[in-house]
Amino acid sequence: MNTIYNKSSKSASNNTIKQLSTSEFSKWDCYVKNHPQGSFFHLSGWKEVISKSFNHDCYFLYVEIDGKISGVLPLVEVKSKLFGHALISTPFCVYGGAIADTPELVRQLEQQACQLAEKLSVDYLELRYQEKQESSLLLKQAHSTFGFALAEDNEKILASIKKKQRAVIRHSLKNELSFSLEQGKSNLADFYQLLSTSYRNLGTPIFSKNYFDNLVDVFGDNIDIAVIKNKDNQLSSAVMNFYFNEQVLPYYGGGNDSARGLKSADYMYYQVMCNASEKGYRWYDFGRSKNDSGPYKYKKNWGMEPKSLYYYYHLVNATELPNLSPNNPKYKLFIQLWQKLPLKVSQLVGPFLSKFLG
């Protein structure tokens, strides 16, 4: 752990701000699960996953009042000569930012994060909020999130989906596809093969398989993996799902060239919805997409309304807001070259780059 930051400090209102230690993981997670803005991406397990998978320094801050946690802010330092130096809440996650008992405590945690960003001499601090904040930090709104309530049974779920997309799902149900949903690592190899293929085809560096191993190890029963095969038992689509409170989040998904014709991704997401509903989950979080992108339009086709995300920044050494989007023209040639790589090469080289694309 980088010792540049003091493990505990006093705020202006005499609240103690500390760094999370292993002994406090359960208290931290209890707070997150009971906070209305708490998310899967605020959980303490990310500290272990990110440290083990990428060797990034983690600074998980919390406010303590009378021995009780009253606010949390997970932060990770990501440092790269190619992509810059940042302090982020939380990299590899779509949500983050401070959550606390009061707006004043949120601002105190933000202030502490700004001070830490300056001590670390990063390019910028990035806080990924779901809700608009009364913050003095710079705001960027380039992404939206999608979701909807899950009905009690399969037919009602299907009926709640927009008509055009509902027809696609009905088509997929006739394609003799198989659906396997497993906890643990029994589906992990097939999932990684399909995700790697999808990432390579998009021109995006894939994470190491070790990262997904660590996610399963750390979050256990709160993760499962769905794999779709065709009638000849050949792979088509796969997704890794996260579960938090009453929510299911299909987070990492991909497929091969057969997916489009078989409508296997549409089939898969519908099956994930139905399975989650049967287990008592009531909200389907379809995740983040860049505004007006292809995935953004695809999710709207399901009948889900976009909800803007609020990403706030404090610039330290940077002079302008970061733009690591694939739509950035300076990455165009890189993406085109990456799409031409053999799959095995992309799996070998990708992890050296993806660890900095948080």
Tab-separated table of C-alpha atoms in Angstrom:
chain	number	residue	atom	x	y	z
A	1	MET	CA	0.000	0.000	0.000
A	2	ASN	CA	1.257	3.468	-0.902
A	3	THR	CA	1.868	5.354	2.338
A	4	ILE	CA	1.628	8.830	0.855
A	5	TYR	CA	-1.799	9.203	2.458
A	6	ASN	CA	-2.240	9.267	6.234
A	7	LYS	CA	-4.419	6.383	7.366
A	8	SER	CA	-6.599	8.646	9.448
A	9	SER	CA	-7.363	12.365	9.550
A	10	LYS	CA	-9.756	14.758	11.211
A	11	SER	CA	-12.235	16.680	9.083
A	12	ALA	CA	-13.409	20.206	9.821
A	13	SER	CA	-16.400	18.895	11.771
A	14	ASN	CA	-14.225	16.533	13.840
A	15	ASN	CA	-15.311	13.355	12.022
A	16	THR	CA	-12.577	10.791	11.535
A	17	ILE	CA	-11.733	9.718	7.983
A	18	LYS	CA	-9.841	6.435	7.767
A	19	GLN	CA	-8.552	3.958	5.235
A	20	LEU	CA	-10.288	0.593	5.047
A	21	SER	CA	-8.505	-2.405	6.548
A	22	THR	CA	-9.456	-6.070	6.132
A	23	SER	CA	-10.976	-6.186	9.627
A	24	GLU	CA	-13.557	-3.545	8.614
A	25	PHE	CA	-14.716	-5.213	5.360
A	26	SER	CA	-17.949	-6.579	6.819
A	27	LYS	CA	-18.882	-3.225	8.427
A	28	TRP	CA	-18.156	-1.427	5.144
A	29	ASP	CA	-20.307	-3.856	3.146
A	30	CYS	CA	-23.146	-3.686	5.650
A	31	TYR	CA	-23.153	0.089	5.257
A	32	VAL	CA	-23.120	-0.128	1.448
A	33	LYS	CA	-25.961	-2.662	1.307
A	34	ASN	CA	-28.158	-0.515	3.538
A	35	HIS	CA	-27.475	2.818	1.843
A	36	PRO	CA	-29.996	3.894	-0.839
A	37	GLN	CA	-27.157	4.879	-3.216
A	38	GLY	CA	-25.005	1.866	-2.391
A	39	SER	CA	-24.091	-0.359	-5.326
A	40	PHE	CA	-22.262	-3.580	-6.138
A	41	PHE	CA	-19.349	-1.372	-7.182
A	42	HIS	CA	-19.006	0.175	-3.724
A	43	LEU	CA	-18.389	-3.210	-2.056
A	44	SER	CA	-15.090	-3.828	-0.281
A	45	GLY	CA	-14.366	-6.860	-2.471
A	46	TRP	CA	-13.232	-4.542	-5.280
A	47	LYS	CA	-10.245	-3.548	-3.161
A	48	GLU	CA	-9.040	-7.152	-3.147
A	49	VAL	CA	-9.959	-7.849	-6.782
A	50	ILE	CA	-8.241	-4.742	-8.158
A	51	SER	CA	-5.142	-5.123	-5.988
A	52	LYS	CA	-4.678	-8.791	-6.901
A	53	SER	CA	-5.591	-8.464	-10.569
A	54	PHE	CA	-3.857	-5.208	-11.537
A	55	ASN	CA	-1.550	-4.263	-8.656
A	56	HIS	CA	-3.115	-0.790	-8.452
A	57	ASP	CA	-2.946	1.072	-5.136
A	58	CYS	CA	-6.352	1.297	-3.448
A	59	TYR	CA	-7.454	3.999	-1.020
A	60	PHE	CA	-10.855	3.005	0.335
A	61	LEU	CA	-11.846	5.902	2.617
A	62	TYR	CA	-14.615	5.921	5.203
A	63	VAL	CA	-16.027	8.365	7.738
A	64	GLU	CA	-16.327	7.099	11.289
A	65	ILE	CA	-18.553	8.785	13.890
A	66	ASP	CA	-18.754	7.302	17.383
A	67	GLY	CA	-17.214	4.060	16.131
A	68	LYS	CA	-19.749	3.627	13.296
A	69	ILE	CA	-19.220	4.001	9.562
A	70	SER	CA	-21.188	6.999	8.283
A	71	GLY	CA	-19.866	7.288	4.738
A	72	VAL	CA	-17.564	5.525	2.268
A	73	LEU	CA	-15.551	6.389	-0.841
A	74	PRO	CA	-13.592	3.680	-2.716
A	75	LEU	CA	-10.642	5.137	-4.660
A	76	VAL	CA	-8.050	3.486	-6.900
A	77	GLU	CA	-4.892	4.971	-8.394
A	78	VAL	CA	-4.378	4.019	-12.053
A	79	LYS	CA	-1.013	5.080	-13.490
A	80	SER	CA	0.047	4.604	-17.105
A	81	LYS	CA	2.496	6.399	-19.417
A	82	LEU	CA	0.142	5.694	-22.316
A	83	PHE	CA	-3.273	6.488	-20.802
A	84	GLY	CA	-2.397	8.868	-17.977
A	85	HIS	CA	-2.441	8.959	-14.185
A	86	ALA	CA	-5.782	9.088	-12.373
A	87	LEU	CA	-7.517	8.535	-9.042
A	88	ILE	CA	-10.909	6.955	-9.766
A	89	SER	CA	-14.020	5.811	-7.900
A	90	THR	CA	-14.198	3.163	-9.141
A	91	PRO	CA	-12.193	1.924	-12.159
A	92	PHE	CA	-13.587	-1.076	-14.083
A	93	CYS	CA	-16.978	-0.106	-12.595
A	94	VAL	CA	-19.805	2.052	-13.920
A	95	TYR	CA	-20.808	3.542	-10.558
A	96	GLY	CA	-18.810	4.874	-7.632
A	97	GLY	CA	-18.404	8.144	-5.796
A	98	ALA	CA	-18.988	8.893	-2.143
A	99	ILE	CA	-22.087	7.721	-0.265
A	100	ALA	CA	-22.757	8.937	3.265
A	101	ASP	CA	-25.379	9.734	5.876
A	102	THR	CA	-25.520	13.417	4.878
A	103	PRO	CA	-24.537	15.573	1.889
A	104	GLU	CA	-22.036	17.316	4.169
A	105	LEU	CA	-20.207	14.031	4.795
A	106	VAL	CA	-20.209	13.318	1.045
A	107	ARG	CA	-18.524	16.684	0.448
A	108	GLN	CA	-15.963	15.946	3.197
A	109	LEU	CA	-15.048	12.671	1.530
A	110	GLU	CA	-14.784	14.447	-1.829
A	111	GLN	CA	-12.522	17.074	-0.273
A	112	GLN	CA	-10.315	14.345	1.157
A	113	ALA	CA	-10.195	12.681	-2.271
A	114	CYS	CA	-9.116	15.977	-3.888
A	115	GLN	CA	-6.334	16.375	-1.317
A	116	LEU	CA	-5.196	12.807	-1.928
A	117	ALA	CA	-5.246	13.370	-5.699
A	118	GLU	CA	-2.971	16.378	-5.244
A	119	LYS	CA	-0.600	14.476	-2.938
A	120	LEU	CA	-0.364	11.669	-5.484
A	121	SER	CA	0.128	14.275	-8.242
A	122	VAL	CA	-2.348	12.553	-10.554
A	123	ASP	CA	-3.664	14.065	-13.757
A	124	TYR	CA	-7.211	14.049	-12.426
A	125	LEU	CA	-9.685	12.674	-9.880
A	126	GLU	CA	-12.826	11.011	-11.285
A	127	LEU	CA	-15.944	10.214	-9.220
A	128	ARG	CA	-18.678	8.166	-10.940
A	129	TYR	CA	-22.077	9.021	-9.483
A	130	GLN	CA	-25.521	7.720	-10.390
A	131	GLU	CA	-27.212	10.819	-9.000
A	132	LYS	CA	-26.555	14.523	-9.527
A	133	GLN	CA	-24.454	16.060	-6.780
A	134	GLU	CA	-24.319	19.529	-5.271
A	135	SER	CA	-20.622	19.523	-6.000
A	136	SER	CA	-18.135	22.190	-7.057
A	137	LEU	CA	-16.237	19.609	-9.143
A	138	LEU	CA	-16.311	19.618	-12.956
A	139	LEU	CA	-19.186	17.585	-14.426
A	140	LYS	CA	-19.160	15.395	-17.527
A	141	GLN	CA	-22.251	13.532	-18.793
A	142	ALA	CA	-21.246	11.206	-21.611
A	143	HIS	CA	-22.978	8.009	-20.447
A	144	SER	CA	-26.399	6.772	-19.388
A	145	THR	CA	-27.515	3.696	-17.521
A	146	PHE	CA	-30.514	1.494	-18.274
A	147	GLY	CA	-32.773	-0.730	-16.219
A	148	PHE	CA	-36.305	-1.801	-15.473
A	149	ALA	CA	-38.422	-3.620	-12.910
A	150	LEU	CA	-38.720	-7.383	-13.328
A	151	ALA	CA	-42.220	-8.830	-13.428
A	152	GLU	CA	-43.115	-11.960	-11.443
A	153	ASP	CA	-43.155	-14.497	-14.278
A	154	ASN	CA	-41.642	-15.118	-17.707
A	155	GLU	CA	-44.672	-14.125	-19.792
A	156	LYS	CA	-45.122	-10.856	-17.911
A	157	ILE	CA	-41.420	-10.093	-18.360
A	158	LEU	CA	-41.756	-10.707	-22.101
A	159	ALA	CA	-44.880	-8.551	-22.264
A	160	SER	CA	-43.033	-5.684	-20.557
A	161	ILE	CA	-40.404	-5.567	-23.313
A	162	LYS	CA	-40.903	-3.225	-26.267
A	163	LYS	CA	-42.818	-4.825	-29.150
A	164	LYS	CA	-40.006	-4.918	-31.724
A	165	GLN	CA	-37.518	-6.413	-29.263
A	166	ARG	CA	-40.173	-8.829	-28.007
A	167	ALA	CA	-40.464	-10.192	-31.541
A	168	VAL	CA	-36.692	-10.742	-31.660
A	169	ILE	CA	-36.835	-12.706	-28.406
A	170	ARG	CA	-39.716	-14.839	-29.683
A	171	HIS	CA	-37.600	-15.560	-32.766
A	172	SER	CA	-34.653	-16.582	-30.561
A	173	LEU	CA	-36.853	-18.994	-28.598
A	174	LYS	CA	-37.358	-21.009	-31.786
A	175	ASN	CA	-33.628	-21.422	-32.478
A	176	GLU	CA	-33.058	-24.461	-30.242
A	177	LEU	CA	-30.549	-22.641	-28.054
A	178	SER	CA	-29.364	-23.994	-24.713
A	179	PHE	CA	-28.898	-21.857	-21.603
A	180	SER	CA	-26.413	-22.801	-18.876
A	181	LEU	CA	-26.213	-20.664	-15.734
A	182	GLU	CA	-23.587	-21.622	-13.171
A	183	GLN	CA	-21.922	-20.164	-10.098
A	184	GLY	CA	-18.216	-20.820	-9.623
A	185	LYS	CA	-15.828	-21.414	-12.514
A	186	SER	CA	-17.423	-24.222	-14.506
A	187	ASN	CA	-18.528	-21.775	-17.239
A	188	LEU	CA	-15.515	-19.471	-16.931
A	189	ALA	CA	-13.385	-20.856	-19.794
A	190	ASP	CA	-16.266	-20.701	-22.305
A	191	PHE	CA	-17.203	-17.225	-21.072
A	192	TYR	CA	-13.635	-15.951	-21.442
A	193	GLN	CA	-13.321	-17.351	-24.957
A	194	LEU	CA	-16.501	-15.579	-26.066
A	195	LEU	CA	-15.715	-12.324	-24.252
A	196	SER	CA	-12.194	-12.269	-25.742
A	197	THR	CA	-13.630	-12.774	-29.217
A	198	SER	CA	-16.112	-9.959	-28.752
A	199	TYR	CA	-13.513	-7.565	-27.340
A	200	ARG	CA	-11.054	-8.310	-30.155
A	201	ASN	CA	-13.764	-7.735	-32.758
A	202	LEU	CA	-14.553	-4.366	-31.153
A	203	GLY	CA	-10.868	-3.418	-31.096
A	204	THR	CA	-10.748	-3.399	-27.279
A	205	PRO	CA	-7.977	-5.026	-25.190
A	206	ILE	CA	-9.303	-7.911	-23.091
A	207	PHE	CA	-8.643	-8.312	-19.373
A	208	SER	CA	-6.605	-11.224	-18.092
A	209	LYS	CA	-8.473	-14.397	-17.210
A	210	ASN	CA	-6.997	-13.945	-13.733
A	211	TYR	CA	-9.202	-10.878	-13.248
A	212	PHE	CA	-12.366	-12.928	-13.769
A	213	ASP	CA	-10.982	-15.712	-11.563
A	214	ASN	CA	-10.537	-13.146	-8.805
A	215	LEU	CA	-14.037	-11.725	-9.278
A	216	VAL	CA	-15.536	-15.199	-8.803
A	217	ASP	CA	-13.259	-15.985	-5.849
A	218	VAL	CA	-14.015	-12.744	-4.011
A	219	PHE	CA	-17.727	-12.265	-4.711
A	220	GLY	CA	-18.685	-15.947	-4.674
A	221	ASP	CA	-22.444	-16.523	-4.744
A	222	ASN	CA	-23.026	-12.939	-5.883
A	223	ILE	CA	-21.739	-13.830	-9.363
A	224	ASP	CA	-22.826	-16.364	-11.949
A	225	ILE	CA	-22.048	-16.959	-15.610
A	226	ALA	CA	-24.547	-17.703	-18.376
A	227	VAL	CA	-23.434	-19.475	-21.561
A	228	ILE	CA	-25.551	-19.938	-24.684
A	229	LYS	CA	-24.887	-22.722	-27.207
A	230	ASN	CA	-26.585	-23.619	-30.473
A	231	LYS	CA	-28.369	-26.896	-31.224
A	232	ASP	CA	-25.005	-28.477	-32.164
A	233	ASN	CA	-23.575	-27.570	-28.740
A	234	GLN	CA	-21.328	-24.849	-30.151
A	235	LEU	CA	-20.670	-21.630	-28.220
A	236	SER	CA	-22.515	-18.445	-29.175
A	237	SER	CA	-22.927	-15.930	-26.302
A	238	ALA	CA	-22.014	-15.545	-22.630
A	239	VAL	CA	-22.402	-13.049	-19.799
A	240	MET	CA	-21.097	-12.651	-16.241
A	241	ASN	CA	-23.841	-11.421	-13.899
A	242	PHE	CA	-23.480	-9.539	-10.612
A	243	TYR	CA	-26.154	-9.677	-7.884
A	244	PHE	CA	-26.664	-6.947	-5.279
A	245	ASN	CA	-29.637	-6.565	-2.946
A	246	GLU	CA	-32.677	-6.986	-5.273
A	247	GLN	CA	-30.731	-6.247	-8.460
A	248	VAL	CA	-29.222	-8.384	-11.196
A	249	LEU	CA	-26.500	-6.766	-13.340
A	250	PRO	CA	-25.431	-8.571	-16.539
A	251	TYR	CA	-22.028	-6.905	-16.653
A	252	TYR	CA	-19.457	-8.568	-18.908
A	253	GLY	CA	-21.039	-10.027	-22.034
A	254	GLY	CA	-19.872	-11.119	-25.456
A	255	GLY	CA	-20.406	-13.497	-28.337
A	256	ASN	CA	-18.950	-14.849	-31.548
A	257	ASP	CA	-19.988	-14.483	-35.194
A	258	SER	CA	-22.976	-16.814	-34.752
A	259	ALA	CA	-24.639	-14.613	-32.140
A	260	ARG	CA	-26.286	-12.124	-34.494
A	261	GLY	CA	-28.008	-14.715	-36.694
A	262	LEU	CA	-29.135	-16.856	-33.762
A	263	LYS	CA	-30.246	-13.857	-31.681
A	264	SER	CA	-28.410	-15.604	-28.864
A	265	ALA	CA	-27.615	-12.422	-26.928
A	266	ASP	CA	-31.302	-11.432	-26.907
A	267	TYR	CA	-32.196	-14.948	-25.783
A	268	MET	CA	-29.514	-14.847	-23.108
A	269	TYR	CA	-30.541	-11.539	-21.555
A	270	TYR	CA	-34.180	-12.607	-21.481
A	271	GLN	CA	-33.232	-15.871	-19.756
A	272	VAL	CA	-31.137	-13.966	-17.210
A	273	MET	CA	-34.167	-11.778	-16.486
A	274	CYS	CA	-36.445	-14.780	-16.021
A	275	ASN	CA	-33.991	-16.654	-13.826
A	276	ALA	CA	-33.376	-13.617	-11.623
A	277	SER	CA	-37.110	-12.975	-11.244
A	278	GLU	CA	-37.688	-16.583	-10.162
A	279	LYS	CA	-35.058	-16.090	-7.447
A	280	GLY	CA	-36.745	-12.934	-6.159
A	281	TYR	CA	-34.660	-10.219	-7.798
A	282	ARG	CA	-36.812	-7.269	-8.768
A	283	TRP	CA	-34.568	-4.914	-10.765
A	284	TYR	CA	-32.624	-5.555	-13.970
A	285	ASP	CA	-29.654	-3.201	-14.341
A	286	PHE	CA	-28.550	-3.257	-17.991
A	287	GLY	CA	-25.552	-1.071	-17.237
A	288	ARG	CA	-23.799	1.898	-18.786
A	289	SER	CA	-23.566	2.863	-22.437
A	290	LYS	CA	-22.088	5.898	-24.152
A	291	ASN	CA	-24.856	8.272	-25.187
A	292	ASP	CA	-26.231	7.626	-28.689
A	293	SER	CA	-23.894	4.669	-29.257
A	294	GLY	CA	-24.956	1.318	-30.701
A	295	PRO	CA	-25.324	-0.340	-27.251
A	296	TYR	CA	-27.286	2.725	-26.052
A	297	LYS	CA	-29.792	2.297	-28.906
A	298	TYR	CA	-29.939	-1.476	-28.385
A	299	LYS	CA	-30.934	-1.054	-24.745
A	300	LYS	CA	-33.541	1.565	-25.612
A	301	ASN	CA	-35.055	-0.984	-28.007
A	302	TRP	CA	-35.880	-3.129	-24.967
A	303	GLY	CA	-38.118	-0.333	-23.700
A	304	MET	CA	-35.730	0.931	-21.036
A	305	GLU	CA	-35.372	4.682	-20.589
A	306	PRO	CA	-31.825	6.067	-20.319
A	307	LYS	CA	-30.845	7.607	-16.997
A	308	SER	CA	-27.969	10.036	-17.206
A	309	LEU	CA	-24.817	9.322	-15.183
A	310	TYR	CA	-22.928	12.112	-13.432
A	311	TYR	CA	-19.138	11.854	-13.528
A	312	TYR	CA	-17.315	14.560	-11.585
A	313	TYR	CA	-13.673	15.601	-11.983
A	314	HIS	CA	-10.982	17.496	-10.130
A	315	LEU	CA	-8.104	18.368	-12.474
A	316	VAL	CA	-4.654	18.301	-10.891
A	317	ASN	CA	-1.984	18.071	-13.616
A	318	ALA	CA	-4.436	17.716	-16.520
A	319	THR	CA	-5.614	20.840	-18.315
A	320	GLU	CA	-8.761	19.307	-19.797
A	321	LEU	CA	-11.219	16.517	-19.056
A	322	PRO	CA	-10.016	13.028	-20.050
A	323	ASN	CA	-11.321	11.229	-23.140
A	324	LEU	CA	-10.463	7.526	-23.192
A	325	SER	CA	-13.530	6.717	-25.310
A	326	PRO	CA	-13.115	4.409	-28.330
A	327	ASN	CA	-14.749	7.234	-30.286
A	328	ASN	CA	-11.702	9.433	-29.658
A	329	PRO	CA	-10.133	9.910	-33.136
A	330	LYS	CA	-6.607	9.348	-31.807
A	331	TYR	CA	-7.485	5.709	-31.005
A	332	LYS	CA	-9.028	4.977	-34.428
A	333	LEU	CA	-5.914	3.414	-35.999
A	334	PHE	CA	-5.155	1.409	-32.833
A	335	ILE	CA	-8.681	-0.054	-32.834
A	336	GLN	CA	-8.479	-0.978	-36.513
A	337	LEU	CA	-5.151	-2.758	-35.984
A	338	TRP	CA	-6.381	-4.531	-32.858
A	339	GLN	CA	-9.391	-5.934	-34.712
A	340	LYS	CA	-7.012	-7.720	-37.084
A	341	LEU	CA	-5.046	-9.507	-34.356
A	342	PRO	CA	-5.293	-13.293	-33.986
A	343	LEU	CA	-7.443	-14.069	-30.945
A	344	LYS	CA	-4.591	-15.738	-29.033
A	345	VAL	CA	-2.376	-12.695	-29.545
A	346	SER	CA	-5.107	-10.351	-28.293
A	347	GLN	CA	-5.539	-12.557	-25.189
A	348	LEU	CA	-1.791	-12.434	-24.563
A	349	VAL	CA	-1.201	-8.713	-25.130
A	350	GLY	CA	-4.578	-7.293	-24.070
A	351	PRO	CA	-4.119	-7.598	-20.290
A	352	PHE	CA	-1.014	-5.371	-20.370
A	353	LEU	CA	-3.181	-2.521	-21.710
A	354	SER	CA	-6.648	-3.173	-20.285
A	355	LYS	CA	-5.435	-2.833	-16.685
A	356	PHE	CA	-5.051	0.906	-17.340
A	357	LEU	CA	-8.406	1.348	-19.100
A	358	GLY	CA	-10.518	1.551	-15.985
